[in-house]
CSV table of C-alpha atoms in Angstrom, one decimal:
chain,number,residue,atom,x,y,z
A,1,UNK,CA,0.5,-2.8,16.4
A,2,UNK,CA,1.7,0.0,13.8
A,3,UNK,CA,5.3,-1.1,12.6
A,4,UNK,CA,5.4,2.2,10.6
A,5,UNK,CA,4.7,5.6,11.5
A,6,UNK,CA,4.3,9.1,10.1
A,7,UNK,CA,3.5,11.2,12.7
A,8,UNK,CA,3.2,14.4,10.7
A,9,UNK,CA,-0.7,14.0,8.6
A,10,UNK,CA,-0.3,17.0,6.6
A,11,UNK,CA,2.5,19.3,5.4
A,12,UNK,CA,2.0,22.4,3.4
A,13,UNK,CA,4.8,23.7,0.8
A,14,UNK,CA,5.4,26.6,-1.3
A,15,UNK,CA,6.0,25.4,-5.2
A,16,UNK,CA,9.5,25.5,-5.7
A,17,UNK,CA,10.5,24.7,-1.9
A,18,UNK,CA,11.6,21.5,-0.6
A,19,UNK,CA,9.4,19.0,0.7
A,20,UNK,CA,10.7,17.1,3.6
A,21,UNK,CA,8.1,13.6,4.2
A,22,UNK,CA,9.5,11.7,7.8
A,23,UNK,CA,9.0,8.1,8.6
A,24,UNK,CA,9.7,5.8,11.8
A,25,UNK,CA,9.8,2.2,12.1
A,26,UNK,CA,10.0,-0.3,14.9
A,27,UNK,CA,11.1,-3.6,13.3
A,28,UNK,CA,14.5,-3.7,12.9
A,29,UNK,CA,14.2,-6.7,10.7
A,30,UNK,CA,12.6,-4.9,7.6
A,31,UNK,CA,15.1,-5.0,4.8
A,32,UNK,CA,13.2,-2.7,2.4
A,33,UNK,CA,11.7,0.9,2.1
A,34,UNK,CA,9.2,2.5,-0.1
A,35,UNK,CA,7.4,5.7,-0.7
A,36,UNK,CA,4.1,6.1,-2.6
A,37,UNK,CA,2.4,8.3,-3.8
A,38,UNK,CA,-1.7,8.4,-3.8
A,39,UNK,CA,-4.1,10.8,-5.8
A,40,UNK,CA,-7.4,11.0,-4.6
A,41,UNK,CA,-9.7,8.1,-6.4
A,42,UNK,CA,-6.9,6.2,-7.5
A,43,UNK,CA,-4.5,3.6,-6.2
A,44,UNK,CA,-0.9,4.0,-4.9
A,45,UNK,CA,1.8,4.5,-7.2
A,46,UNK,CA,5.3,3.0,-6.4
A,47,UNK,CA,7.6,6.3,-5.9
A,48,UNK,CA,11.1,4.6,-5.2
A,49,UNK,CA,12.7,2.5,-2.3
A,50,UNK,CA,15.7,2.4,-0.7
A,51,UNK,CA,17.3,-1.0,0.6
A,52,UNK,CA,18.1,-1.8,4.2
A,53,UNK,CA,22.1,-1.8,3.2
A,54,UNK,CA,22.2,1.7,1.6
A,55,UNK,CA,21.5,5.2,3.6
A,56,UNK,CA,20.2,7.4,0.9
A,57,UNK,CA,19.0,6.5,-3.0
A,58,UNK,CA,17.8,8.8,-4.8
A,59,UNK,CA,15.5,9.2,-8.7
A,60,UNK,CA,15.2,13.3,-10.2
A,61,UNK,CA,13.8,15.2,-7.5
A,62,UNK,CA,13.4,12.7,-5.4
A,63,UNK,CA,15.9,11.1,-2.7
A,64,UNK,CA,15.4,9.0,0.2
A,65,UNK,CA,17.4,8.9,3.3
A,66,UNK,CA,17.8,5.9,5.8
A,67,UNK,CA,19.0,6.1,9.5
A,68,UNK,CA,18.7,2.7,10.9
A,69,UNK,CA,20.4,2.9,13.8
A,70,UNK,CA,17.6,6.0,14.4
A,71,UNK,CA,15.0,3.3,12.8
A,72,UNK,CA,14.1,6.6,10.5
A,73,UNK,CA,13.9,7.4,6.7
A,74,UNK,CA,12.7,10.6,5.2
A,75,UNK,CA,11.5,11.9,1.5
A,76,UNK,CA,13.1,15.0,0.3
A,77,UNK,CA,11.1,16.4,-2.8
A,78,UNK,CA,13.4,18.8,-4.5
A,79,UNK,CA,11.9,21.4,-6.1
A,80,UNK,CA,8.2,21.0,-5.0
A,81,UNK,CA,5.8,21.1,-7.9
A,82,UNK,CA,1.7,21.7,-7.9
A,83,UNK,CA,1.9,17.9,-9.4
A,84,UNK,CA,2.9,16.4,-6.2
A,85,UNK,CA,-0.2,17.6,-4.1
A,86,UNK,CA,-1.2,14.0,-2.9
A,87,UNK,CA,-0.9,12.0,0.1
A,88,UNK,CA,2.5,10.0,0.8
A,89,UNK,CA,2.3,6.4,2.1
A,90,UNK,CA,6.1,5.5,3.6
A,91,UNK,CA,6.1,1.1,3.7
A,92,UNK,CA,8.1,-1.2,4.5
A,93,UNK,CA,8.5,-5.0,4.0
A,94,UNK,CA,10.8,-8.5,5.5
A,95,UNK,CA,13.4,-9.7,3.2
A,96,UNK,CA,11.9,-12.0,1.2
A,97,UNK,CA,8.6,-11.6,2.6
A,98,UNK,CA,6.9,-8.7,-0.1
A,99,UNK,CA,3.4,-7.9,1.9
A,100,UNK,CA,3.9,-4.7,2.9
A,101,UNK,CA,3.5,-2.5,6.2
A,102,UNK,CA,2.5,0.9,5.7
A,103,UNK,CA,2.2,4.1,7.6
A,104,UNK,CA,-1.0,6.2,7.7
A,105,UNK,CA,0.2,8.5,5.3
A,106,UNK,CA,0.8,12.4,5.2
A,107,UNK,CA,-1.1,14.9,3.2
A,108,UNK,CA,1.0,17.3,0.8
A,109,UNK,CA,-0.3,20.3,-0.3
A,110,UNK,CA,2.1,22.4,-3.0
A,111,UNK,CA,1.1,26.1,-3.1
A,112,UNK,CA,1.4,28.2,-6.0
B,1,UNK,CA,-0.9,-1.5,-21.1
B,2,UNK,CA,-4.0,-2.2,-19.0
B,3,UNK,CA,-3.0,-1.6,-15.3
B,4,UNK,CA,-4.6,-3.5,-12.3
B,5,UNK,CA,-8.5,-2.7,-12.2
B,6,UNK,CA,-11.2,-3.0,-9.5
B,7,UNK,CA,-14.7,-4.2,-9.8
B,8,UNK,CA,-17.0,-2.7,-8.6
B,9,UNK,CA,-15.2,0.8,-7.7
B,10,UNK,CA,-18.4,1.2,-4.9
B,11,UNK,CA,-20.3,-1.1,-2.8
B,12,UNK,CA,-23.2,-0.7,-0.8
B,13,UNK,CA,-24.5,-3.1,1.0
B,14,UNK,CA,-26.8,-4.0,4.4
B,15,UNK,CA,-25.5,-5.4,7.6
B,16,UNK,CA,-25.1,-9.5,7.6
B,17,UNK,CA,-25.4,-9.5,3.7
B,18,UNK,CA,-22.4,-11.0,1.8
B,19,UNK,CA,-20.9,-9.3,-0.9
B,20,UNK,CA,-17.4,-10.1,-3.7
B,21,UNK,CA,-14.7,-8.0,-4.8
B,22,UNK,CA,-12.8,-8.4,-7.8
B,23,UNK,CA,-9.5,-8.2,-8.6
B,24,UNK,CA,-7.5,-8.4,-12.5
B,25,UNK,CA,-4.7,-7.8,-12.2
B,26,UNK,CA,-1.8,-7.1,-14.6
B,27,UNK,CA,-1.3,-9.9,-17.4
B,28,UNK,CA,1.9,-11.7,-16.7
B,29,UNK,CA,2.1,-10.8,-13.0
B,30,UNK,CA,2.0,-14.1,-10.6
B,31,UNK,CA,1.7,-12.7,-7.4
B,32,UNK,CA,-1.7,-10.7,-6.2
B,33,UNK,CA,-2.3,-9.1,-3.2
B,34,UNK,CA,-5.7,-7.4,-0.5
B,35,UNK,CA,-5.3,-4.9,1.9
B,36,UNK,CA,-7.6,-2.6,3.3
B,37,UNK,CA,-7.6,1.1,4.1
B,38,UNK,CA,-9.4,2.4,6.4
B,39,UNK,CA,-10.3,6.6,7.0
B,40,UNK,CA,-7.4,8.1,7.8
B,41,UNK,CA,-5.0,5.0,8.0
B,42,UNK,CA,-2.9,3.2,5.6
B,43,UNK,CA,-3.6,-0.1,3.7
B,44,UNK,CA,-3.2,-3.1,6.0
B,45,UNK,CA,-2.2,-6.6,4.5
B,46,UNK,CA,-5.1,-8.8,4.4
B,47,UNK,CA,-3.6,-11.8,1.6
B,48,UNK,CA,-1.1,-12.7,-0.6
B,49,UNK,CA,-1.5,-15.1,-3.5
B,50,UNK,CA,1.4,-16.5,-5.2
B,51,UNK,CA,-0.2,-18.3,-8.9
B,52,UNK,CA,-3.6,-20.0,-7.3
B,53,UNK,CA,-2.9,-20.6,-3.6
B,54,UNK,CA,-2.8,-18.3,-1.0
B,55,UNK,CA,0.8,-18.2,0.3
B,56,UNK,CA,-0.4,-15.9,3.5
B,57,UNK,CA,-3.5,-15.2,4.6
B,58,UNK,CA,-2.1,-13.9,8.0
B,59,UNK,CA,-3.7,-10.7,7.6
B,60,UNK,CA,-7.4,-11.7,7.1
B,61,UNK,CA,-9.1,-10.3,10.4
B,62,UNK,CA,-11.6,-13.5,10.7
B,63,UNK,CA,-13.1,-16.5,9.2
B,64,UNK,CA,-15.9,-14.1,7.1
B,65,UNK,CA,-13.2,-13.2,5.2
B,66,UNK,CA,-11.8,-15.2,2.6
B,67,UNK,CA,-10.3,-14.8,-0.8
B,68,UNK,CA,-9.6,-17.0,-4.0
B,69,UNK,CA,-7.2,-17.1,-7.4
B,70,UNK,CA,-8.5,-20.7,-9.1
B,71,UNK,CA,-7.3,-19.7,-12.5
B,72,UNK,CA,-3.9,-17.8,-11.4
B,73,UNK,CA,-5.0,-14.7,-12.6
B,74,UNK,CA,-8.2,-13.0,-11.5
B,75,UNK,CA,-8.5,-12.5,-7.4
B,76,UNK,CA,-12.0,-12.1,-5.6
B,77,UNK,CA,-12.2,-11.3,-2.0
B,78,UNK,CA,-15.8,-12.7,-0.5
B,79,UNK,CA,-17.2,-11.6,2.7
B,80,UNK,CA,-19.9,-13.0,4.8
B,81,UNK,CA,-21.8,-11.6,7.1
B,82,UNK,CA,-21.0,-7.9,6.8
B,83,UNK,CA,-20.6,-5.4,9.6
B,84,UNK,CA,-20.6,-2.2,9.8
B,85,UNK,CA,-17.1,-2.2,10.6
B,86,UNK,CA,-16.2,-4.0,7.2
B,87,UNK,CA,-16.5,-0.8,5.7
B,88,UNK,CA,-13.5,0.5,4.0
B,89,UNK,CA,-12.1,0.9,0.3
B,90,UNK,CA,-10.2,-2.9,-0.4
B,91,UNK,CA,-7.1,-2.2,-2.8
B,92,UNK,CA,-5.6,-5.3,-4.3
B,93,UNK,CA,-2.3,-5.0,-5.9
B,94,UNK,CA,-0.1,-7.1,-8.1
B,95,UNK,CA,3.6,-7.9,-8.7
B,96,UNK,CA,6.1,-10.3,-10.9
B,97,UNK,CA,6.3,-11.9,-7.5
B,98,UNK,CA,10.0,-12.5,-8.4
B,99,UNK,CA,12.1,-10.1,-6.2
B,100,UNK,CA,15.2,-11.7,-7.5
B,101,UNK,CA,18.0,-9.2,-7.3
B,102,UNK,CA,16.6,-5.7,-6.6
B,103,UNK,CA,15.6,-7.4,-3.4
B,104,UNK,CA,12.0,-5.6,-3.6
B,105,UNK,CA,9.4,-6.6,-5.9
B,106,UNK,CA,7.2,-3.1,-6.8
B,107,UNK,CA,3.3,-4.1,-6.1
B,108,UNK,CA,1.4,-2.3,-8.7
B,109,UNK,CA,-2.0,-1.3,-6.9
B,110,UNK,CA,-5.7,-0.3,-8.6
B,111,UNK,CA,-8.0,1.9,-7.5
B,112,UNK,CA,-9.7,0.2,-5.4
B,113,UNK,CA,-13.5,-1.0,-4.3
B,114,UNK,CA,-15.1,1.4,-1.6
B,115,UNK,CA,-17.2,-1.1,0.6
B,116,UNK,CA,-19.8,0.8,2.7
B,117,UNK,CA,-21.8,-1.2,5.1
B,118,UNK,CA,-25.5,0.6,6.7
């Protein structure tokens, strides 16, 4: 039973452009949000998070935005450079409970 | 400093064998973490170790799967009997295991062992 979904796998953006990554939950009871990021051969890297009590929080280009009446959250990658070519894993987790539930990831390619 | 690293970073193995992954993870953190991705999917929780004991092990799919921490520090993840569905790259992950005020605590993953069952 997926509890997180990203329901676009790939999304191709000119350098420069923004870069819009959407997400969709179905537990109403996850109090947390992350993003990471995921080069090929290597692990996920921690991107940022947003809590459950904020709507948007955002780190340089980077901002999140949460809906949860719309159980939805989207990354907004402002400008979009080569550098963030890699796939996006959107995860969420219970308060106090830190094992996390992630989605199946989208693929971003930035074109020059 | 020295992030969280995976031995062996490929394994290849026969069906019904039984095979170890290991885990270090970063020095200092207390909490240690499995999951397993499989092609095209994200990681999915497998354990969660808090110091040496397995605080939950909800997400271990069956008994030929099972995981230890004796010394607090170093994870391995064991499984018997492999199928060929057991094949998958295992990423463990570690953490202060504090949360405490930020209400999150950041896992800090490795690269992962890439288990391939024939």
């Amino acid at each position: 039973d997926q509890q997180v979904k990203q329901n676009s796998p790939s999304l191709s953006v000119q350098e420069g452009r923004i870069s819009i990554l959407n997400c969709d939950y179905t537990n109403s009871m996850f109090d947390y949000f992350l993003w990471y990021k995921k080069y090929p051969a290597e692990g996920p890297t921690f991107l940022i998070s947003i809590s459950s009590i904020k709507d948007k929080n955002e780190d340089g280009r980077f901002t999140v935005f949460l809906n949860k009446s719309a159980k939805h959250l989207s990354l907004h990658i402002v400008p979009s450079q080569p550098g963030d070519s890699a796939v996006y894993f959107c995860a969420a987790h219970l308060y106090n409970d830190y094992k996390l539930s992630f989605g199946a990831g989208t693929t971003v390619t930035v074109r020059a | 400093g020295a992030g969280v690293s995976q031995t062996p970073s490929n394994k290849v193995t026969e069906k019904g064998k039984y095979v170890e992954l290991r885990c270090d993870p970063i020095s200092g953190h207390t909490a240690l973490y499995w999951y397993r991705q499989s092609l095209g999917q994200g990681p999915e929780f497998l354990i969660y170790f808090q110091g040496t004991g397995a605080a939950d092990d909800s997400g271990l799919p069956n008994d030929r799967f099972f995981a230890v921490r004796p010394e607090g520090s170093v994870s391995t993840l064991k499984i018997q009997r492999t199928e060929r569905g057991d094949s998958a790259v295992y990423l463990c992950a570690s953490s202060w295991g504090a949360g405490g005020a930020s209400g999150t605590d950041t896992q800090y993953f490795g690269p992962g062992t890439r288990l391939t069952v024939l």
